[in-house]
C-alpha positions as protocol buffer text, in pm:
chain_id: "A"
residue {
  index: 1
  type: UNK
  ca { x: 2987 y: 3566 z: 5939 }
}
residue {
  index: 2
  type: UNK
  ca { x: 2606 y: 3569 z: 5952 }
}
residue {
  index: 3
  type: UNK
  ca { x: 2617 y: 3921 z: 6093 }
}
residue {
  index: 4
  type: UNK
  ca { x: 2845 y: 4040 z: 5809 }
}
residue {
  index: 5
  type: UNK
  ca { x: 2624 y: 3873 z: 5547 }
}
residue {
  index: 6
  type: UNK
  ca { x: 2311 y: 4024 z: 5702 }
}
residue {
  index: 7
  type: UNK
  ca { x: 2473 y: 4369 z: 5710 }
}
residue {
  index: 8
  type: UNK
  ca { x: 2575 y: 4334 z: 5345 }
}
residue {
  index: 9
  type: UNK
  ca { x: 2224 y: 4227 z: 5239 }
}
residue {
  index: 10
  type: UNK
  ca { x: 2054 y: 4506 z: 5435 }
}
residue {
  index: 11
  type: UNK
  ca { x: 2308 y: 4761 z: 5310 }
}
residue {
  index: 12
  type: UNK
  ca { x: 2266 y: 4642 z: 4951 }
}
residue {
  index: 13
  type: UNK
  ca { x: 1888 y: 4661 z: 4979 }
}
residue {
  index: 14
  type: UNK
  ca { x: 1918 y: 5012 z: 5118 }
}
residue {
  index: 15
  type: UNK
  ca { x: 2145 y: 5122 z: 4830 }
}
residue {
  index: 16
  type: UNK
  ca { x: 1908 y: 4965 z: 4576 }
}
residue {
  index: 17
  type: UNK
  ca { x: 1616 y: 5144 z: 4735 }
}
residue {
  index: 18
  type: UNK
  ca { x: 1791 y: 5479 z: 4728 }
}
residue {
  index: 19
  type: UNK
  ca { x: 1916 y: 5444 z: 4372 }
}
residue {
  index: 20
  type: UNK
  ca { x: 1579 y: 5321 z: 4250 }
}
residue {
  index: 21
  type: UNK
  ca { x: 1426 y: 5641 z: 4380 }
}
residue {
  index: 22
  type: UNK
  ca { x: 1680 y: 5849 z: 4187 }
}
residue {
  index: 23
  type: UNK
  ca { x: 1572 y: 5727 z: 3846 }
}
residue {
  index: 24
  type: UNK
  ca { x: 1431 y: 5952 z: 3576 }
}
residue {
  index: 25
  type: UNK
  ca { x: 1071 y: 6057 z: 3568 }
}
residue {
  index: 26
  type: UNK
  ca { x: 859 y: 5883 z: 3310 }
}
residue {
  index: 27
  type: UNK
  ca { x: 536 y: 5988 z: 3143 }
}
residue {
  index: 28
  type: UNK
  ca { x: 301 y: 6229 z: 3314 }
}
residue {
  index: 29
  type: UNK
  ca { x: 323 y: 6087 z: 3667 }
}
residue {
  index: 30
  type: UNK
  ca { x: 570 y: 6346 z: 3793 }
}
residue {
  index: 31
  type: UNK
  ca { x: 472 y: 6600 z: 4051 }
}
residue {
  index: 32
  type: UNK
  ca { x: 631 y: 6941 z: 4069 }
}
residue {
  index: 33
  type: UNK
  ca { x: 935 y: 6953 z: 4292 }
}
residue {
  index: 34
  type: UNK
  ca { x: 879 y: 7316 z: 4387 }
}
residue {
  index: 35
  type: UNK
  ca { x: 646 y: 7376 z: 4677 }
}
residue {
  index: 36
  type: UNK
  ca { x: 375 y: 7628 z: 4605 }
}
residue {
  index: 37
  type: UNK
  ca { x: 438 y: 7968 z: 4757 }
}
residue {
  index: 38
  type: UNK
  ca { x: 238 y: 8076 z: 5057 }
}
residue {
  index: 39
  type: UNK
  ca { x: 80 y: 8372 z: 4877 }
}
residue {
  index: 40
  type: UNK
  ca { x: 22 y: 8417 z: 4508 }
}
residue {
  index: 41
  type: UNK
  ca { x: 244 y: 8681 z: 4352 }
}
residue {
  index: 42
  type: UNK
  ca { x: 81 y: 9009 z: 4269 }
}
residue {
  index: 43
  type: UNK
  ca { x: 236 y: 9045 z: 3925 }
}
residue {
  index: 44
  type: UNK
  ca { x: 71 y: 9302 z: 3703 }
}
residue {
  index: 45
  type: UNK
  ca { x: -136 y: 9156 z: 3422 }
}
residue {
  index: 46
  type: UNK
  ca { x: 59 y: 9104 z: 3103 }
}
residue {
  index: 47
  type: UNK
  ca { x: 7 y: 9372 z: 2841 }
}
residue {
  index: 48
  type: UNK
  ca { x: -136 y: 9256 z: 2515 }
}
residue {
  index: 49
  type: UNK
  ca { x: 86 y: 9302 z: 2214 }
}
residue {
  index: 50
  type: UNK
  ca { x: -49 y: 9566 z: 1981 }
}
residue {
  index: 51
  type: UNK
  ca { x: -246 y: 9431 z: 1691 }
}
residue {
  index: 52
  type: UNK
  ca { x: -50 y: 9388 z: 1370 }
}
residue {
  index: 53
  type: UNK
  ca { x: -179 y: 9668 z: 1151 }
}
residue {
  index: 54
  type: UNK
  ca { x: 46 y: 9596 z: 854 }
}
residue {
  index: 55
  type: UNK
  ca { x: -118 y: 9522 z: 524 }
}
residue {
  index: 56
  type: UNK
  ca { x: -23 y: 9194 z: 357 }
}
residue {
  index: 57
  type: UNK
  ca { x: 184 y: 9392 z: 107 }
}
residue {
  index: 58
  type: UNK
  ca { x: 373 y: 9572 z: 383 }
}
residue {
  index: 59
  type: UNK
  ca { x: 430 y: 9250 z: 577 }
}
residue {
  index: 60
  type: UNK
  ca { x: 566 y: 9068 z: 272 }
}
residue {
  index: 61
  type: UNK
  ca { x: 777 y: 9363 z: 161 }
}
residue {
  index: 62
  type: UNK
  ca { x: 928 y: 9387 z: 509 }
}
residue {
  index: 63
  type: UNK
  ca { x: 1009 y: 9016 z: 511 }
}
residue {
  index: 64
  type: UNK
  ca { x: 1168 y: 9050 z: 166 }
}
residue {
  index: 65
  type: UNK
  ca { x: 1370 y: 9353 z: 280 }
}
residue {
  index: 66
  type: UNK
  ca { x: 1499 y: 9164 z: 585 }
}
residue {
  index: 67
  type: UNK
  ca { x: 1589 y: 8869 z: 364 }
}
residue {
  index: 68
  type: UNK
  ca { x: 1783 y: 9089 z: 122 }
}
residue {
  index: 69
  type: UNK
  ca { x: 1970 y: 9259 z: 405 }
}
residue {
  index: 70
  type: UNK
  ca { x: 2065 y: 8920 z: 548 }
}
residue {
  index: 71
  type: UNK
  ca { x: 2236 y: 8824 z: 223 }
}
residue {
  index: 72
  type: UNK
  ca { x: 2387 y: 9144 z: 81 }
}
residue {
  index: 73
  type: UNK
  ca { x: 2450 y: 9507 z: 176 }
}
residue {
  index: 74
  type: UNK
  ca { x: 2202 y: 9764 z: 43 }
}
residue {
  index: 75
  type: UNK
  ca { x: 2153 y: 10137 z: 62 }
}
residue {
  index: 76
  type: UNK
  ca { x: 1813 y: 10263 z: 164 }
}
residue {
  index: 77
  type: UNK
  ca { x: 1725 y: 10373 z: -188 }
}
residue {
  index: 78
  type: UNK
  ca { x: 1884 y: 10065 z: -340 }
}
residue {
  index: 79
  type: UNK
  ca { x: 1669 y: 9841 z: -123 }
}
residue {
  index: 80
  type: UNK
  ca { x: 1353 y: 10030 z: -216 }
}
residue {
  index: 81
  type: UNK
  ca { x: 1443 y: 9995 z: -585 }
}
residue {
  index: 82
  type: UNK
  ca { x: 1508 y: 9622 z: -539 }
}
residue {
  index: 83
  type: UNK
  ca { x: 1170 y: 9572 z: -375 }
}
residue {
  index: 84
  type: UNK
  ca { x: 1001 y: 9769 z: -654 }
}
residue {
  index: 85
  type: UNK
  ca { x: 1181 y: 9549 z: -907 }
}
residue {
  index: 86
  type: UNK
  ca { x: 1024 y: 9254 z: -726 }
}
residue {
  index: 87
  type: UNK
  ca { x: 685 y: 9417 z: -798 }
}
residue {
  index: 88
  type: UNK
  ca { x: 613 y: 9557 z: -454 }
}
residue {
  index: 89
  type: UNK
  ca { x: 440 y: 9894 z: -473 }
}
residue {
  index: 90
  type: UNK
  ca { x: 652 y: 10201 z: -404 }
}
residue {
  index: 91
  type: UNK
  ca { x: 441 y: 10266 z: -93 }
}
residue {
  index: 92
  type: UNK
  ca { x: 488 y: 9911 z: 44 }
}
residue {
  index: 93
  type: UNK
  ca { x: 859 y: 9909 z: -43 }
}
residue {
  index: 94
  type: UNK
  ca { x: 916 y: 10244 z: 125 }
}
residue {
  index: 95
  type: UNK
  ca { x: 713 y: 10142 z: 430 }
}
residue {
  index: 96
  type: UNK
  ca { x: 910 y: 9818 z: 461 }
}
residue {
  index: 97
  type: UNK
  ca { x: 1249 y: 9988 z: 439 }
}
residue {
  index: 98
  type: UNK
  ca { x: 1144 y: 10243 z: 700 }
}
residue {
  index: 99
  type: UNK
  ca { x: 1046 y: 9961 z: 937 }
}
residue {
  index: 100
  type: UNK
  ca { x: 1344 y: 9724 z: 913 }
}
residue {
  index: 101
  type: UNK
  ca { x: 1611 y: 9747 z: 1179 }
}
residue {
  index: 102
  type: UNK
  ca { x: 1924 y: 9838 z: 989 }
}
residue {
  index: 103
  type: UNK
  ca { x: 2230 y: 10058 z: 1028 }
}
residue {
  index: 104
  type: UNK
  ca { x: 2284 y: 10220 z: 687 }
}
residue {
  index: 105
  type: UNK
  ca { x: 2641 y: 10319 z: 778 }
}
residue {
  index: 106
  type: UNK
  ca { x: 2724 y: 9954 z: 845 }
}
residue {
  index: 107
  type: UNK
  ca { x: 2559 y: 9858 z: 516 }
}
residue {
  index: 108
  type: UNK
  ca { x: 2787 y: 10108 z: 339 }
}
residue {
  index: 109
  type: UNK
  ca { x: 3090 y: 9961 z: 517 }
}
residue {
  index: 110
  type: UNK
  ca { x: 2993 y: 9607 z: 414 }
}
residue {
  index: 111
  type: UNK
  ca { x: 2942 y: 9720 z: 56 }
}
residue {
  index: 112
  type: UNK
  ca { x: 3278 y: 9901 z: 48 }
}
residue {
  index: 113
  type: UNK
  ca { x: 3460 y: 9596 z: 188 }
}
residue {
  index: 114
  type: UNK
  ca { x: 3287 y: 9374 z: -65 }
}
residue {
  index: 115
  type: UNK
  ca { x: 3400 y: 9593 z: -354 }
}
residue {
  index: 116
  type: UNK
  ca { x: 3758 y: 9600 z: -228 }
}
residue {
  index: 117
  type: UNK
  ca { x: 3767 y: 9220 z: -208 }
}
residue {
  index: 118
  type: UNK
  ca { x: 3715 y: 9193 z: -583 }
}
residue {
  index: 119
  type: UNK
  ca { x: 3825 y: 9524 z: -738 }
}
residue {
  index: 120
  type: UNK
  ca { x: 4075 y: 9805 z: -695 }
}
residue {
  index: 121
  type: UNK
  ca { x: 3932 y: 10147 z: -612 }
}
residue {
  index: 122
  type: UNK
  ca { x: 4069 y: 10483 z: -516 }
}
residue {
  index: 123
  type: UNK
  ca { x: 3908 y: 10638 z: -211 }
}
residue {
  index: 124
  type: UNK
  ca { x: 3714 y: 10889 z: -421 }
}
residue {
  index: 125
  type: UNK
  ca { x: 3620 y: 10624 z: -676 }
}
residue {
  index: 126
  type: UNK
  ca { x: 3474 y: 10399 z: -409 }
}
residue {
  index: 127
  type: UNK
  ca { x: 3282 y: 10687 z: -250 }
}
residue {
  index: 128
  type: UNK
  ca { x: 3143 y: 10768 z: -595 }
}
residue {
  index: 129
  type: UNK
  ca { x: 3044 y: 10404 z: -649 }
}
residue {
  index: 130
  type: UNK
  ca { x: 2867 y: 10385 z: -314 }
}
residue {
  index: 131
  type: UNK
  ca { x: 2676 y: 10709 z: -375 }
}
residue {
  index: 132
  type: UNK
  ca { x: 2579 y: 10576 z: -719 }
}
residue {
  index: 133
  type: UNK
  ca { x: 2428 y: 10276 z: -538 }
}
residue {
  index: 134
  type: UNK
  ca { x: 2218 y: 10512 z: -329 }
}
residue {
  index: 135
  type: UNK
  ca { x: 2420 y: 10562 z: -14 }
}
residue {
  index: 136
  type: UNK
  ca { x: 2433 y: 10919 z: 110 }
}
residue {
  index: 137
  type: UNK
  ca { x: 2767 y: 11098 z: 91 }
}
residue {
  index: 138
  type: UNK
  ca { x: 2807 y: 11062 z: 468 }
}
residue {
  index: 139
  type: UNK
  ca { x: 2726 y: 10689 z: 457 }
}
residue {
  index: 140
  type: UNK
  ca { x: 2966 y: 10636 z: 166 }
}
residue {
  index: 141
  type: UNK
  ca { x: 3249 y: 10816 z: 348 }
}
residue {
  index: 142
  type: UNK
  ca { x: 3180 y: 10615 z: 663 }
}
residue {
  index: 143
  type: UNK
  ca { x: 3186 y: 10292 z: 464 }
}
residue {
  index: 144
  type: UNK
  ca { x: 3512 y: 10377 z: 289 }
}
residue {
  index: 145
  type: UNK
  ca { x: 3672 y: 10476 z: 620 }
}
residue {
  index: 146
  type: UNK
  ca { x: 3564 y: 10146 z: 778 }
}
residue {
  index: 147
  type: UNK
  ca { x: 3699 y: 9958 z: 476 }
}
residue {
  index: 148
  type: UNK
  ca { x: 4040 y: 10113 z: 538 }
}
residue {
  index: 149
  type: UNK
  ca { x: 4074 y: 10359 z: 249 }
}
């Protein structure tokens, strides 16, 4: 009986010791668990990012253009006109639109689908509407095709 009790106590103490060592790390007393490598890696020095050469007007116009494109479809010329309406200079608006990442064909498709959700259009009528908004004829046809007309 004493031997069983002693074995249980020693075993319990061992389990407590092991589980106590498995607890979470607190505060800044932790040491890294990865051993340092034998030789430092010879990675090439990181290249510096090019300096931002945008003017404040260009930077703000680009941010505005990206914001507009995130909320509604625009043609290239329609987006420039919108930025000019917001009092950006023609130069800053044009620069911004040339520097946003956008697929104008997909913008035409989104615009065409949006029109068809609320109005009835013939194929030619929708192409005409999209070109009126500033999409090129090719972009308008692409958009109408993607919209299913």
